[in-house]
Amino acid sequence: MELPETIVLSRQMEKELAGNQISNIEVANHKCLNIPFKDFYTTIVGKHIHSVTPHGKWFFISLDTHVLLFNPGMGADILYFTSNDNLPEKYQIILTFTDGTGITFRVWWFCYLHVMAVEKLKDHKMTAALGLMPLDESFTLDYFSHLLHKKRGYIKSFLLNQKNVAGIGNFYIHDILFDAHIHPLRKIPSLTETEIEALYNSVRLLLKRSVKLGGSSYEKDFYGDYGGFNAREHFRVGYNSQCPVCHTTIQKIKTGSTSSYVCPKCQPL
């Protein structure tokens, strides 16, 4: 789950949940919490939801005096239900409201569910260190250029670091770099102004398009519907498939802890 999905889900969640009062929460694995479950329970039960906003891969659920912070890790199904009659079969977390509605969280691998007092939110290290989201109004070309100034290392690793840019992951990065004609192992100092502008435009346009389409085609929204954004088929097929532009064979390379699919002709190193 990356920025387009958190944006889509946050909008849907706020539409359905704003004004609702929390009546109960159940958490199967308390390791995802930042405080003991008993304290977590007493802190949030009885509180009202005011808003839901995304920050990168995090959801900020604003309550009366606190903020719920949820990070789905590798991904999660966050589903809305209107009664116990339409509960999903599997979930690890369930949050219910006084009107009988609620949310279930089915986490694919791991997650974080934290609660912080509003005045102490800046002390939450995992979110306080996040960079700007690339669809923020303040994420301008000048800002992006300045962000890259005097930086070293590989451009893919830089973009995936949530402290630099919040919300890009390994699903969207392949198409972002392909559209900008930039190899993932390009060193940041080697990028020209023209390439930086192309990369900036690629990030913004691709993520906006995904939001408009409801997010990734393999991620569910708040109502259980899949998004309409498909990554390019050659990247999904991967090695030995052909570039849709020049028909060169796509190469699979190792980039740090992740793999990348690149066209050696369209994305020269």
XYZ file of N, CA and C in Angstrom:
807
model
N 0.845 -1.185 0.000
C 0.000 0.000 0.000
C 0.885 1.241 0.000
N 0.642 2.116 -0.972
C 1.457 3.313 -1.115
C 0.552 4.545 -1.158
N 1.117 5.692 -1.477
C 0.387 6.951 -1.329
C -0.978 6.986 -2.020
N -1.115 6.568 -3.283
C -2.447 6.629 -3.894
C -3.508 5.876 -3.103
N -3.133 4.717 -2.567
C -4.101 3.925 -1.806
C -4.449 4.582 -0.470
N -3.456 5.172 0.196
C -3.774 5.832 1.468
C -4.629 7.071 1.240
N -4.418 7.757 0.121
C -5.257 8.919 -0.195
C -6.698 8.482 -0.443
N -6.874 7.475 -1.290
C -8.220 6.991 -1.619
C -8.937 6.498 -0.362
N -8.264 5.673 0.418
C -8.875 5.135 1.634
C -9.178 6.221 2.655
N -8.280 7.174 2.820
C -8.501 8.246 3.796
C -9.746 9.051 3.461
N -9.929 9.349 2.190
C -11.116 10.104 1.768
C -12.389 9.319 2.059
N -12.374 8.037 1.748
C -13.551 7.200 1.986
C -13.813 7.025 3.474
N -12.750 6.832 4.241
C -12.895 6.652 5.683
C -13.470 7.899 6.337
N -12.951 9.060 5.955
C -13.462 10.297 6.554
C -14.935 10.513 6.208
N -15.295 10.190 4.975
C -16.693 10.341 4.550
C -17.635 9.502 5.409
N -17.238 8.274 5.717
C -18.108 7.357 6.455
C -17.993 7.500 7.968
N -16.826 7.900 8.465
C -16.561 7.785 9.899
C -16.592 9.090 10.674
N -16.483 10.225 10.005
C -16.441 11.498 10.725
C -17.681 11.662 11.602
N -17.464 11.914 12.878
C -18.554 12.073 13.835
C -18.891 10.810 14.601
N -18.398 9.663 14.149
C -18.695 8.400 14.833
C -17.950 8.294 16.161
N -18.605 7.645 17.130
C -18.007 7.439 18.449
C -17.563 5.988 18.587
N -16.323 5.794 19.015
C -15.760 4.448 19.161
C -16.373 3.749 20.372
N -16.855 2.527 20.159
C -17.446 1.759 21.261
C -16.583 0.578 21.693
N -15.736 0.088 20.782
C -14.910 -1.072 21.148
C -13.774 -1.237 20.143
N -12.706 -1.875 20.599
C -11.619 -2.269 19.704
C -11.069 -3.606 20.160
N -10.780 -4.473 19.200
C -10.151 -5.762 19.467
C -8.911 -5.871 18.590
N -7.803 -6.281 19.189
C -6.531 -6.405 18.476
C -5.957 -7.787 18.760
N -5.750 -8.579 17.716
C -5.287 -9.955 17.900
C -3.849 -10.017 18.399
N -2.992 -9.167 17.850
C -1.576 -9.178 18.232
C -1.194 -7.810 18.778
N -0.972 -7.743 20.071
C -0.717 -6.458 20.724
C 0.663 -5.886 20.417
N 1.499 -6.649 19.706
C 2.835 -6.155 19.369
C 2.791 -4.948 18.436
N 1.673 -4.764 17.752
C 1.565 -3.629 16.830
C 1.273 -2.318 17.559
N 0.955 -2.383 18.844
C 0.596 -1.197 19.622
C 1.834 -0.545 20.226
N 1.716 0.749 20.525
C 2.840 1.463 21.150
C 2.694 1.584 22.659
N 1.543 1.195 23.196
C 1.319 1.182 24.641
C 0.536 -0.086 24.982
N 0.505 -0.509 26.241
C -0.260 -1.706 26.608
C -1.716 -1.610 26.153
N -2.278 -2.756 25.775
C -3.629 -2.752 25.215
C -4.651 -2.127 26.161
N -4.538 -2.394 27.454
C -5.488 -1.829 28.415
C -5.491 -0.306 28.347
N -4.312 0.288 28.273
C -4.212 1.745 28.177
C -4.699 2.239 26.821
N -4.373 1.471 25.778
C -4.819 1.824 24.432
C -6.345 1.853 24.377
N -6.960 0.831 24.953
C -8.420 0.702 24.954
C -9.077 1.884 25.662
N -8.615 2.180 26.856
C -9.246 3.260 27.631
C -8.993 4.633 27.011
N -7.909 4.750 26.247
C -7.594 6.028 25.603
C -8.537 6.339 24.454
N -8.906 5.314 23.661
C -9.669 5.613 22.442
C -11.164 5.330 22.550
N -11.572 4.379 23.394
C -13.004 4.060 23.484
C -13.761 5.246 24.086
N -14.853 5.604 23.431
C -15.636 6.769 23.834
C -15.292 8.029 23.065
N -14.164 7.998 22.356
C -13.748 9.167 21.573
C -14.466 9.196 20.227
N -14.554 10.398 19.659
C -15.167 10.589 18.347
C -14.091 10.768 17.273
N -14.391 10.290 16.079
C -13.494 10.509 14.940
C -13.844 11.836 14.281
N -12.839 12.656 14.052
C -13.053 13.965 13.432
C -12.591 14.006 11.981
N -11.464 13.387 11.693
C -10.944 13.412 10.327
C -9.992 12.244 10.118
N -9.754 11.938 8.854
C -8.778 10.908 8.480
C -7.919 11.483 7.364
N -6.624 11.554 7.591
C -5.720 12.123 6.594
C -4.539 11.184 6.363
N -4.001 11.185 5.142
C -2.836 10.350 4.856
C -1.543 11.130 5.033
N -0.498 10.436 5.390
C 0.856 10.980 5.299
C 1.754 9.841 4.852
N 2.054 9.830 3.569
C 2.818 8.720 3.012
C 2.048 7.432 3.143
N 2.619 6.456 3.822
C 1.977 5.156 4.009
C 1.244 5.059 5.343
N 1.097 6.180 6.035
C 0.417 6.232 7.333
C -0.969 6.848 7.196
N -1.885 6.391 8.069
C -3.197 7.012 8.230
C -3.216 7.741 9.569
N -3.630 8.999 9.549
C -3.793 9.788 10.768
C -5.291 9.923 11.024
N -5.785 9.245 12.059
C -7.206 9.287 12.408
C -7.350 10.178 13.634
N -7.885 11.361 13.419
C -7.966 12.365 14.483
C -9.166 12.112 15.387
N -8.893 11.993 16.693
C -9.937 11.812 17.705
C -10.091 13.105 18.510
N -10.852 13.065 19.586
C -11.104 14.274 20.376
C -9.811 14.885 20.909
N -9.009 14.068 21.553
C -7.781 14.564 22.181
C -6.540 13.816 21.723
N -6.726 12.794 20.900
C -5.620 11.945 20.464
C -5.677 11.713 18.954
N -4.637 11.083 18.455
C -4.576 10.705 17.046
C -4.210 9.228 16.956
N -5.030 8.469 16.227
C -4.695 7.082 15.916
C -3.792 7.078 14.691
N -2.693 6.352 14.763
C -1.741 6.270 13.663
C -1.664 4.822 13.198
N -2.005 4.596 11.937
C -1.987 3.227 11.414
C -1.094 3.145 10.189
N -0.175 2.185 10.218
C 0.673 1.886 9.067
C 0.472 0.420 8.711
N 0.016 0.129 7.482
C -0.312 -1.252 7.116
C 0.874 -2.118 6.739
N 2.088 -1.607 6.884
C 3.252 -2.412 6.545
C 3.279 -2.768 5.074
N 3.337 -4.060 4.754
C 3.375 -4.510 3.363
C 2.021 -4.363 2.675
N 0.974 -4.148 3.452
C -0.353 -3.989 2.870
C -1.427 -4.493 3.818
N -2.654 -4.085 3.568
C -3.762 -4.511 4.421
C -5.079 -4.247 3.712
N -6.072 -5.042 4.052
C -7.447 -4.754 3.643
C -8.108 -4.008 4.796
N -8.455 -2.755 4.558
C -9.146 -1.934 5.556
C -10.579 -1.780 5.068
N -11.499 -2.471 5.702
C -12.852 -2.587 5.168
C -13.904 -2.048 6.130
N -14.873 -1.381 5.552
C -15.995 -0.798 6.289
C -17.139 -1.803 6.344
N -17.793 -1.911 7.505
C -18.997 -2.736 7.585
C -20.102 -1.954 8.288
N -21.325 -2.205 7.864
C -22.469 -1.477 8.405
C -23.191 -2.242 9.499
N -22.924 -3.550 9.591
C -23.495 -4.368 10.663
C -22.680 -5.645 10.773
N -22.897 -6.402 11.835
C -22.174 -7.662 12.013
C -22.529 -8.702 10.958
N -23.605 -8.448 10.219
C -24.019 -9.395 9.184
C -23.083 -9.391 7.980
N -22.335 -8.310 7.781
C -21.432 -8.266 6.624
C -19.967 -8.093 7.023
N -19.596 -8.734 8.130
C -18.200 -8.733 8.556
C -17.355 -9.603 7.622
N -16.134 -9.189 7.307
C -15.230 -10.059 6.538
C -14.912 -11.324 7.334
N -14.481 -12.367 6.639
C -14.173 -13.625 7.312
C -12.916 -13.524 8.165
N -11.896 -12.815 7.672
C -10.614 -12.762 8.368
C -10.191 -11.318 8.632
N -9.699 -11.091 9.823
C -9.138 -9.786 10.186
C -8.388 -9.942 11.502
N -7.451 -9.017 11.755
C -6.699 -9.033 13.014
C -7.113 -7.916 13.966
N -7.717 -6.866 13.401
C -8.137 -5.717 14.211
C -9.557 -5.350 13.815
N -10.395 -5.055 14.806
C -11.746 -4.581 14.522
C -12.050 -3.392 15.424
N -12.527 -2.339 14.800
C -12.896 -1.106 15.501
C -14.378 -0.876 15.264
N -15.172 -0.817 16.340
C -16.614 -0.650 16.185
C -17.076 0.666 16.794
N -18.240 1.126 16.293
C -18.790 2.412 16.701
C -20.176 2.232 17.313
N -20.632 3.264 17.988
C -21.896 3.172 18.722
C -23.100 2.985 17.810
N -22.971 3.320 16.527
C -24.101 3.151 15.606
C -24.135 1.768 14.967
N -23.219 0.878 15.380
C -23.210 -0.487 14.863
C -22.299 -0.711 13.672
N -21.751 0.363 13.117
C -20.817 0.223 12.006
C -19.402 -0.001 12.543
N -18.467 -0.232 11.642
C -17.093 -0.418 12.097
C -16.115 -0.636 10.965
N -14.873 -0.904 11.345
C -13.787 -1.156 10.400
C -13.073 -2.438 10.813
N -12.683 -3.221 9.826
C -11.785 -4.344 10.088
C -10.473 -4.109 9.346
N -9.404 -4.582 9.946
C -8.078 -4.489 9.343
C -7.535 -5.908 9.183
N -7.351 -6.327 7.948
C -6.701 -7.610 7.681
C -5.306 -7.301 7.152
N -4.324 -7.522 7.983
C -2.950 -7.155 7.655
C -2.264 -8.303 6.937
N -1.534 -7.983 5.869
C -0.886 -9.030 5.075
C 0.349 -9.593 5.767
N 1.063 -8.740 6.499
C 2.305 -9.215 7.117
C 2.479 -8.632 8.512
N 2.634 -7.318 8.616
C 2.782 -6.664 9.915
C 2.150 -5.284 9.813
N 1.982 -4.632 10.953
C 1.421 -3.283 10.936
C 1.814 -2.555 12.209
N 1.517 -1.261 12.233
C 1.657 -0.450 13.442
C 0.322 0.245 13.696
N -0.159 0.154 14.924
C -1.352 0.880 15.341
C -1.002 1.600 16.637
N -0.757 2.882 16.521
C -0.299 3.669 17.658
C -1.313 4.752 17.997
N -1.273 5.219 19.220
C -2.102 6.348 19.626
C -1.212 7.360 20.334
N -1.413 8.625 19.971
C -0.623 9.704 20.564
C -1.546 10.858 20.925
N -1.267 11.500 22.059
C -1.972 12.736 22.383
C -1.610 13.780 21.334
N -2.563 14.632 20.995
C -2.332 15.624 19.941
C -1.087 16.449 20.215
N -0.924 16.885 21.455
C 0.210 17.754 21.783
C 1.545 17.013 21.774
N 1.503 15.677 21.739
C 2.747 14.900 21.725
C 3.002 14.226 20.376
N 2.186 14.566 19.390
C 2.310 13.923 18.085
C 3.696 14.141 17.476
N 4.257 15.302 17.723
C 5.592 15.611 17.179
C 6.669 14.704 17.764
N 6.369 14.037 18.870
C 7.332 13.137 19.508
C 7.249 11.707 18.968
N 6.293 11.460 18.077
C 6.171 10.127 17.483
C 7.239 9.988 16.399
N 8.307 9.288 16.723
C 9.497 9.279 15.872
C 9.236 8.732 14.472
N 8.369 7.752 14.354
C 8.165 7.107 13.058
C 7.474 8.016 12.055
N 6.623 8.919 12.531
C 5.934 9.827 11.612
C 6.555 11.220 11.578
N 7.183 11.622 12.672
C 7.805 12.948 12.701
C 8.948 13.047 11.702
N 9.549 11.910 11.375
C 10.699 11.907 10.465
C 10.305 11.814 8.995
N 9.008 11.691 8.706
C 8.574 11.521 7.323
C 8.822 12.772 6.488
N 9.171 12.551 5.230
C 9.318 13.657 4.298
C 7.968 14.130 3.798
N 7.986 15.093 2.905
C 6.751 15.572 2.292
C 6.171 14.500 1.374
N 4.862 14.520 1.201
C 4.231 13.667 0.206
C 4.388 14.323 -1.163
N 4.653 13.550 -2.207
C 4.895 14.136 -3.524
C 3.680 14.794 -4.166
N 2.492 14.608 -3.602
C 1.312 15.292 -4.130
C 0.917 16.496 -3.282
N 1.712 16.821 -2.267
C 1.477 18.042 -1.494
C 1.700 19.266 -2.380
N 0.960 20.331 -2.108
C 1.146 21.571 -2.867
C 2.557 22.122 -2.704
N 3.139 21.918 -1.539
C 4.478 22.447 -1.270
C 5.588 21.597 -1.888
N 5.218 20.447 -2.454
C 6.208 19.601 -3.127
C 6.362 20.097 -4.564
N 7.068 21.191 -4.720
C 7.265 21.825 -6.021
C 8.538 21.304 -6.677
N 8.730 21.678 -7.929
C 9.963 21.301 -8.619
C 11.173 21.907 -7.922
N 11.050 23.147 -7.474
C 12.159 23.778 -6.748
C 12.470 23.016 -5.465
N 11.411 22.614 -4.757
C 11.617 21.848 -3.523
C 12.320 20.529 -3.828
N 11.858 19.832 -4.859
C 12.434 18.539 -5.224
C 13.898 18.681 -5.636
N 14.181 19.708 -6.420
C 15.560 19.952 -6.847
C 16.456 20.237 -5.648
N 15.943 21.041 -4.727
C 16.713 21.358 -3.520
C 16.908 20.105 -2.662
N 15.892 19.239 -2.638
C 15.968 17.998 -1.863
C 17.103 17.104 -2.371
N 17.307 17.117 -3.683
C 18.335 16.282 -4.294
C 19.716 16.927 -4.270
N 19.753 18.215 -4.007
C 21.016 18.959 -4.070
C 22.041 18.396 -3.083
N 23.211 18.106 -3.598
C 24.341 17.597 -2.808
C 24.080 16.229 -2.169
N 23.033 15.550 -2.631
C 22.786 14.191 -2.144
C 23.587 13.196 -2.982
N 23.913 12.073 -2.372
C 24.653 11.036 -3.060
C 23.816 9.755 -3.057
N 24.333 8.698 -3.612
C 23.616 7.436 -3.611
C 22.752 7.266 -4.844
N 22.005 6.153 -4.870
C 21.176 5.807 -6.018
C 19.813 6.497 -5.927
N 19.299 6.887 -7.078
C 18.037 7.635 -7.091
C 16.864 6.775 -6.617
N 16.851 5.477 -6.966
C 15.741 4.636 -6.512
C 15.719 4.539 -4.995
N 16.867 4.273 -4.404
C 16.942 4.162 -2.943
C 16.522 5.458 -2.274
N 16.898 6.576 -2.868
C 16.537 7.879 -2.307
C 15.022 8.063 -2.304
N 14.369 7.732 -3.406
C 12.921 7.932 -3.518
C 12.133 6.978 -2.628
N 12.691 5.804 -2.359
C 11.994 4.843 -1.504
C 12.180 5.130 -0.018
N 13.134 5.972 0.317
C 13.364 6.341 1.715
C 12.267 7.306 2.157
N 11.431 6.868 3.095
C 10.275 7.666 3.509
C 10.664 8.970 4.201
N 11.899 9.072 4.650
C 12.366 10.326 5.246
C 12.611 11.393 4.180
N 12.806 10.947 2.945
C 13.014 11.884 1.840
C 11.701 12.244 1.165
N 10.972 11.220 0.759
C 9.686 11.387 0.075
C 8.728 10.364 0.664
N 7.610 10.805 1.184
C 6.685 9.910 1.879
C 5.616 9.365 0.940
N 5.622 8.039 0.754
C 4.509 7.422 0.054
C 4.840 6.609 -1.174
N 6.084 6.675 -1.660
C 6.462 5.887 -2.831
C 7.068 4.567 -2.376
N 6.609 3.469 -2.986
C 7.140 2.151 -2.673
C 7.543 1.415 -3.929
N 7.790 0.126 -3.800
C 8.345 -0.644 -4.911
C 7.317 -0.989 -5.980
N 6.047 -0.693 -5.759
C 5.041 -0.929 -6.801
C 5.089 0.164 -7.857
N 5.114 1.415 -7.426
C 5.053 2.535 -8.369
C 6.418 2.963 -8.898
N 7.488 2.649 -8.189
C 8.798 3.187 -8.547
C 9.260 2.733 -9.930
N 8.900 1.511 -10.352
C 9.327 1.016 -11.663
C 8.791 1.901 -12.784
N 7.490 2.176 -12.748
C 6.883 2.999 -13.789
C 7.349 4.449 -13.705
N 7.541 4.946 -12.484
C 8.021 6.322 -12.312
C 9.366 6.508 -13.011
N 10.289 5.601 -12.751
C 11.622 5.717 -13.346
C 11.591 5.445 -14.847
N 10.753 4.512 -15.277
C 10.646 4.218 -16.705
C 10.127 5.430 -17.468
N 9.075 6.049 -16.968
C 8.508 7.221 -17.639
C 9.511 8.367 -17.731
N 10.384 8.467 -16.736
C 11.383 9.540 -16.722
C 12.665 9.144 -17.455
N 12.727 7.903 -17.960
C 13.911 7.389 -18.672
C 15.153 7.412 -17.786
N 14.978 7.045 -16.528
C 16.084 7.069 -15.571
C 16.303 5.671 -15.002
N 17.528 5.223 -15.038
C 17.908 3.918 -14.497
C 17.901 3.994 -12.972
N 17.395 2.961 -12.285
C 17.323 3.012 -10.812
C 18.685 3.121 -10.130
N 19.759 2.724 -10.816
C 21.096 2.800 -10.222
C 21.865 4.050 -10.655
N 21.148 5.019 -11.206
C 21.802 6.300 -11.481
C 22.150 6.972 -10.167
N 23.363 7.494 -10.080
C 23.767 8.260 -8.907
C 23.131 9.650 -8.981
N 22.647 10.133 -7.850
C 21.936 11.413 -7.817
C 22.756 12.558 -8.408
N 24.060 12.693 -8.103
C 24.823 13.812 -8.670
C 24.915 13.795 -10.194
N 24.649 12.630 -10.817
C 24.748 12.541 -12.277
C 23.498 13.038 -12.993
N 22.425 13.289 -12.261
C 21.168 13.714 -12.879
C 21.249 15.166 -13.322
N 20.819 15.419 -14.542
C 20.775 16.786 -15.054
C 19.497 17.482 -14.597
N 19.440 18.790 -14.775
C 18.226 19.533 -14.425
C 17.036 19.029 -15.227
N 17.278 18.714 -16.493
C 16.201 18.204 -17.349
C 15.692 16.861 -16.839
N 16.592 16.008 -16.408
C 16.194 14.699 -15.886
C 15.465 14.829 -14.554
N 15.906 15.745 -13.719
C 15.225 15.971 -12.438
C 13.799 16.454 -12.675
N 13.629 17.338 -13.642
C 12.281 17.822 -13.966
C 11.424 16.692 -14.525
N 12.006 15.855 -15.380
C 11.264 14.716 -15.930
C 10.858 13.746 -14.826
N 11.745 13.531 -13.881
C 11.446 12.643 -12.760
C 10.350 13.228 -11.882
N 10.434 14.501 -11.602
C 9.412 15.191 -10.804
C 8.040 15.053 -11.464
N 7.984 15.322 -12.763
C 6.709 15.238 -13.479
C 6.188 13.808 -13.506
N 7.087 12.847 -13.654
C 6.685 11.446 -13.678
C 6.063 11.028 -12.351
N 6.703 11.407 -11.253
C 6.175 11.098 -9.915
C 4.773 11.659 -9.749
N 4.620 12.923 -10.046
C 3.341 13.603 -9.813
C 2.230 13.054 -10.720
N 2.528 12.924 -11.998
C 1.503 12.503 -12.947
C 1.054 11.070 -12.689
N 2.004 10.186 -12.425
C 1.652 8.783 -12.229
C 0.839 8.582 -10.958
N 1.248 9.217 -9.874
C 0.512 9.056 -8.616
C -0.878 9.687 -8.702
N -0.976 10.836 -9.371
C -2.294 11.462 -9.551
C -3.208 10.558 -10.366
N -2.649 9.943 -11.403
C -3.456 9.056 -12.241
C -3.969 7.867 -11.442
N -3.124 7.331 -10.588
C -3.548 6.196 -9.768
C -4.652 6.590 -8.793
N -4.515 7.758 -8.168
C -5.561 8.234 -7.254
C -6.887 8.359 -7.997
N -6.829 8.926 -9.199
C -8.045 9.108 -10.000
C -8.699 7.771 -10.333
N -7.875 6.727 -10.488
C -8.388 5.399 -10.834
C -8.730 4.558 -9.608
N -8.586 5.138 -8.425
C -8.950 4.415 -7.209
C -7.847 3.574 -6.620
N -6.597 3.819 -7.052
C -5.468 3.078 -6.510
C -5.129 1.840 -7.310
N -4.236 1.037 -6.768
C -3.723 -0.151 -7.444
C -4.813 -1.196 -7.686
N -4.648 -1.933 -8.764
C -5.629 -2.964 -9.131
C -5.588 -4.174 -8.205
N -4.565 -4.287 -7.361
C -4.528 -5.422 -6.429
C -4.827 -5.004 -4.991
N -5.189 -3.748 -4.785
C -5.532 -3.252 -3.447
C -7.025 -2.932 -3.382
N -7.647 -3.271 -2.259
C -9.064 -2.972 -2.064
C -9.244 -1.597 -1.434
N -10.346 -0.944 -1.786
C -10.679 0.307 -1.115
C -11.514 0.011 0.126
N -12.099 1.040 0.723
C -12.824 0.907 1.986
C -14.072 0.039 1.852
N -14.570 -0.104 0.616
C -15.803 -0.851 0.375
C -15.541 -2.224 -0.247
N -14.262 -2.595 -0.347
C -13.915 -3.906 -0.877
C -13.736 -3.963 -2.376
N -13.777 -2.807 -3.047
C -13.590 -2.762 -4.496
C -12.118 -2.538 -4.832
N -11.654 -3.196 -5.887
C -10.267 -3.039 -6.304
C -10.091 -1.756 -7.114
N -8.891 -1.186 -7.025
C -8.581 0.005 -7.800
C -8.419 -0.316 -9.273
N -8.248 0.740 -10.076
C -8.170 0.552 -11.523
C -6.811 0.806 -12.126
N -5.802 1.065 -11.279
C -4.471 1.356 -11.823
C -3.671 0.073 -11.964
N -3.217 -0.193 -13.188
C -2.370 -1.350 -13.453
C -0.958 -0.885 -13.774
N 0.019 -1.474 -13.104
C 1.405 -1.226 -13.494
C 1.605 -1.801 -14.888
N 2.560 -1.258 -15.615
C 2.797 -1.735 -16.973
C 3.014 -3.248 -16.987
N 2.398 -3.875 -17.966
C 2.425 -5.335 -18.022
C 3.849 -5.886 -18.118
N 4.745 -5.123 -18.780
C 6.103 -5.652 -18.922
C 6.824 -5.689 -17.580
N 6.437 -4.806 -16.663
C 7.063 -4.845 -15.350
C 6.428 -5.939 -14.486
N 5.180 -6.233 -14.729
C 4.515 -7.285 -13.960
C 5.013 -8.659 -14.430
N 5.217 -8.788 -15.739
C 5.748 -10.041 -16.271
C 7.220 -10.166 -15.910
N 7.940 -9.050 -16.080
C 9.321 -9.004 -15.634
C 10.312 -9.513 -16.657
N 11.248 -10.277 -16.182
C 12.400 -10.695 -16.984
C 11.983 -11.388 -18.281
N 12.674 -11.036 -19.372
C 12.481 -11.587 -20.717
C 11.244 -11.047 -21.423
N 10.490 -10.155 -20.800
C 9.424 -9.474 -21.523
C 10.049 -8.317 -22.296
N 9.260 -7.672 -23.150
C 9.805 -6.632 -24.016
C 9.311 -5.252 -23.622
N 10.180 -4.275 -23.788
C 9.817 -2.884 -23.536
C 8.727 -2.473 -24.518
N 7.657 -1.835 -24.061
C 6.570 -1.441 -24.954
C 6.942 -0.289 -25.884
N 8.051 0.382 -25.602
C 8.474 1.517 -26.426
C 9.452 1.087 -27.513
N 10.527 0.379 -27.122
C 11.579 0.039 -28.088
C 11.710 -1.459 -28.336
N 10.962 -2.261 -27.585
C 10.931 -3.723 -27.731
C 12.239 -4.413 -27.327
N 13.082 -3.695 -26.603
C 14.276 -4.306 -26.031
C 13.856 -5.212 -24.872
N 14.591 -6.295 -24.660
C 14.274 -7.214 -23.567
C 14.488 -6.535 -22.216
N 13.493 -6.629 -21.370
C 13.570 -6.045 -20.031
C 14.561 -6.845 -19.186
N 15.362 -6.141 -18.408
C 16.330 -6.779 -17.527
C 15.876 -6.686 -16.080
N 16.144 -7.745 -15.325
C 15.899 -7.739 -13.887
C 17.240 -7.561 -13.185
N 17.326 -6.531 -12.355
C 18.574 -6.262 -11.650
C 18.305 -6.131 -10.153
N 19.340 -6.296 -9.382
C 19.238 -6.142 -7.932
C 19.568 -4.705 -7.572
N 18.693 -4.081 -6.801
C 18.929 -2.708 -6.344
C 18.734 -2.682 -4.829
N 19.834 -2.865 -4.119
C 19.735 -2.918 -2.666
C 18.994 -4.163 -2.227
N 17.972 -3.981 -1.412
C 17.188 -5.110 -0.908
C 16.018 -5.447 -1.819
N 15.860 -4.713 -2.914
C 14.750 -4.944 -3.834
C 15.278 -5.252 -5.231
N 14.387 -5.742 -6.085
C 14.717 -5.969 -7.489
C 14.090 -4.871 -8.335
N 14.676 -4.638 -9.490
C 14.146 -3.639 -10.413
C 14.096 -4.226 -11.812
N 13.078 -3.829 -12.562
C 12.960 -4.202 -13.961
C 13.211 -2.957 -14.789
N 14.175 -3.034 -15.695
C 14.566 -1.849 -16.460
C 14.716 -2.192 -17.931
N 14.523 -1.179 -18.748
C 14.840 -1.275 -20.167
C 16.229 -0.671 -20.354
N 17.223 -1.460 -20.757
C 18.579 -0.929 -20.875
C 18.727 0.146 -21.944
N 17.789 0.207 -22.883
C 17.858 1.220 -23.930
C 17.160 2.505 -23.511
N 15.960 2.386 -22.943
C 15.207 3.579 -22.527
C 15.725 4.158 -21.216
N 16.387 3.317 -20.422
C 16.905 3.740 -19.118
C 18.397 3.415 -19.019
N 19.211 4.067 -19.817
C 20.645 3.746 -19.807
C 21.306 4.139 -18.491
N 22.301 3.368 -18.122
C 23.046 3.662 -16.893
C 24.312 4.441 -17.233
